[in-house]
């Protein structure tokens, strides 16, 4: 092969490589990171991008936005306090995937695409929130819940923080948005 033929072949090969790289290049954004698995092992991308070749790689997108997850315990599901009162309670939890490589990997493997949908994510973590709310309310009277809302929320946040970390999530804040005595017809 002559020198001009080699140069032309290498140039065409470089052009094909650049076009393919452009076509198969996936970028992460501030709102969405992704985890690429398959050929070459796991690669977590939260800034920049990576080549994703269909058939060789699987991509799981991870939402980096804060999601509001509402937990309601009312009527027959109401919370029982230390003084044996039933209390209707609504707590909003604000969570997001922690912005580090380990948390992104854990969130992708334990939650998958549920990080994109607040309702789907709430189905997974609601039990953890309910348990923390119930156990915290059980050691406080109804009056204490009303007067010490901040203390109640702080204890609930502390109770769920470790469980959320196991799913790659961070709790930004929680807010007690409703607190009322349950209607007497639901007492037993």
mmCIF file of N, CA, C and O in Angstrom, residues 13 136-137 155:
data_model
loop_
_atom_site.group_PDB
_atom_site.id
_atom_site.type_symbol
_atom_site.label_atom_id
_atom_site.label_comp_id
_atom_site.label_asym_id
_atom_site.label_seq_id
_atom_site.Cartn_x
_atom_site.Cartn_y
_atom_site.Cartn_z
ATOM 1 N N UNK A 13 -10.815 6.356 8.590
ATOM 2 C CA UNK A 13 -11.027 5.646 9.843
ATOM 3 C C UNK A 13 -11.238 6.624 10.999
ATOM 4 O O UNK A 13 -12.125 6.428 11.840
ATOM 5 N N UNK A 136 -41.416 8.078 66.683
ATOM 6 C CA UNK A 136 -41.156 9.381 67.311
ATOM 7 C C UNK A 136 -42.410 9.904 68.005
ATOM 8 O O UNK A 136 -42.338 10.424 69.119
ATOM 9 N N UNK A 137 -43.565 9.780 67.371
ATOM 10 C CA UNK A 137 -44.820 10.237 67.972
ATOM 11 C C UNK A 137 -45.175 9.430 69.212
ATOM 12 O O UNK A 137 -45.785 9.955 70.152
ATOM 13 N N UNK A 155 -36.096 14.685 65.179
ATOM 14 C CA UNK A 155 -35.979 13.267 65.549
ATOM 15 C C UNK A 155 -36.365 12.353 64.387
ATOM 16 O O UNK A 155 -35.738 11.314 64.167
#
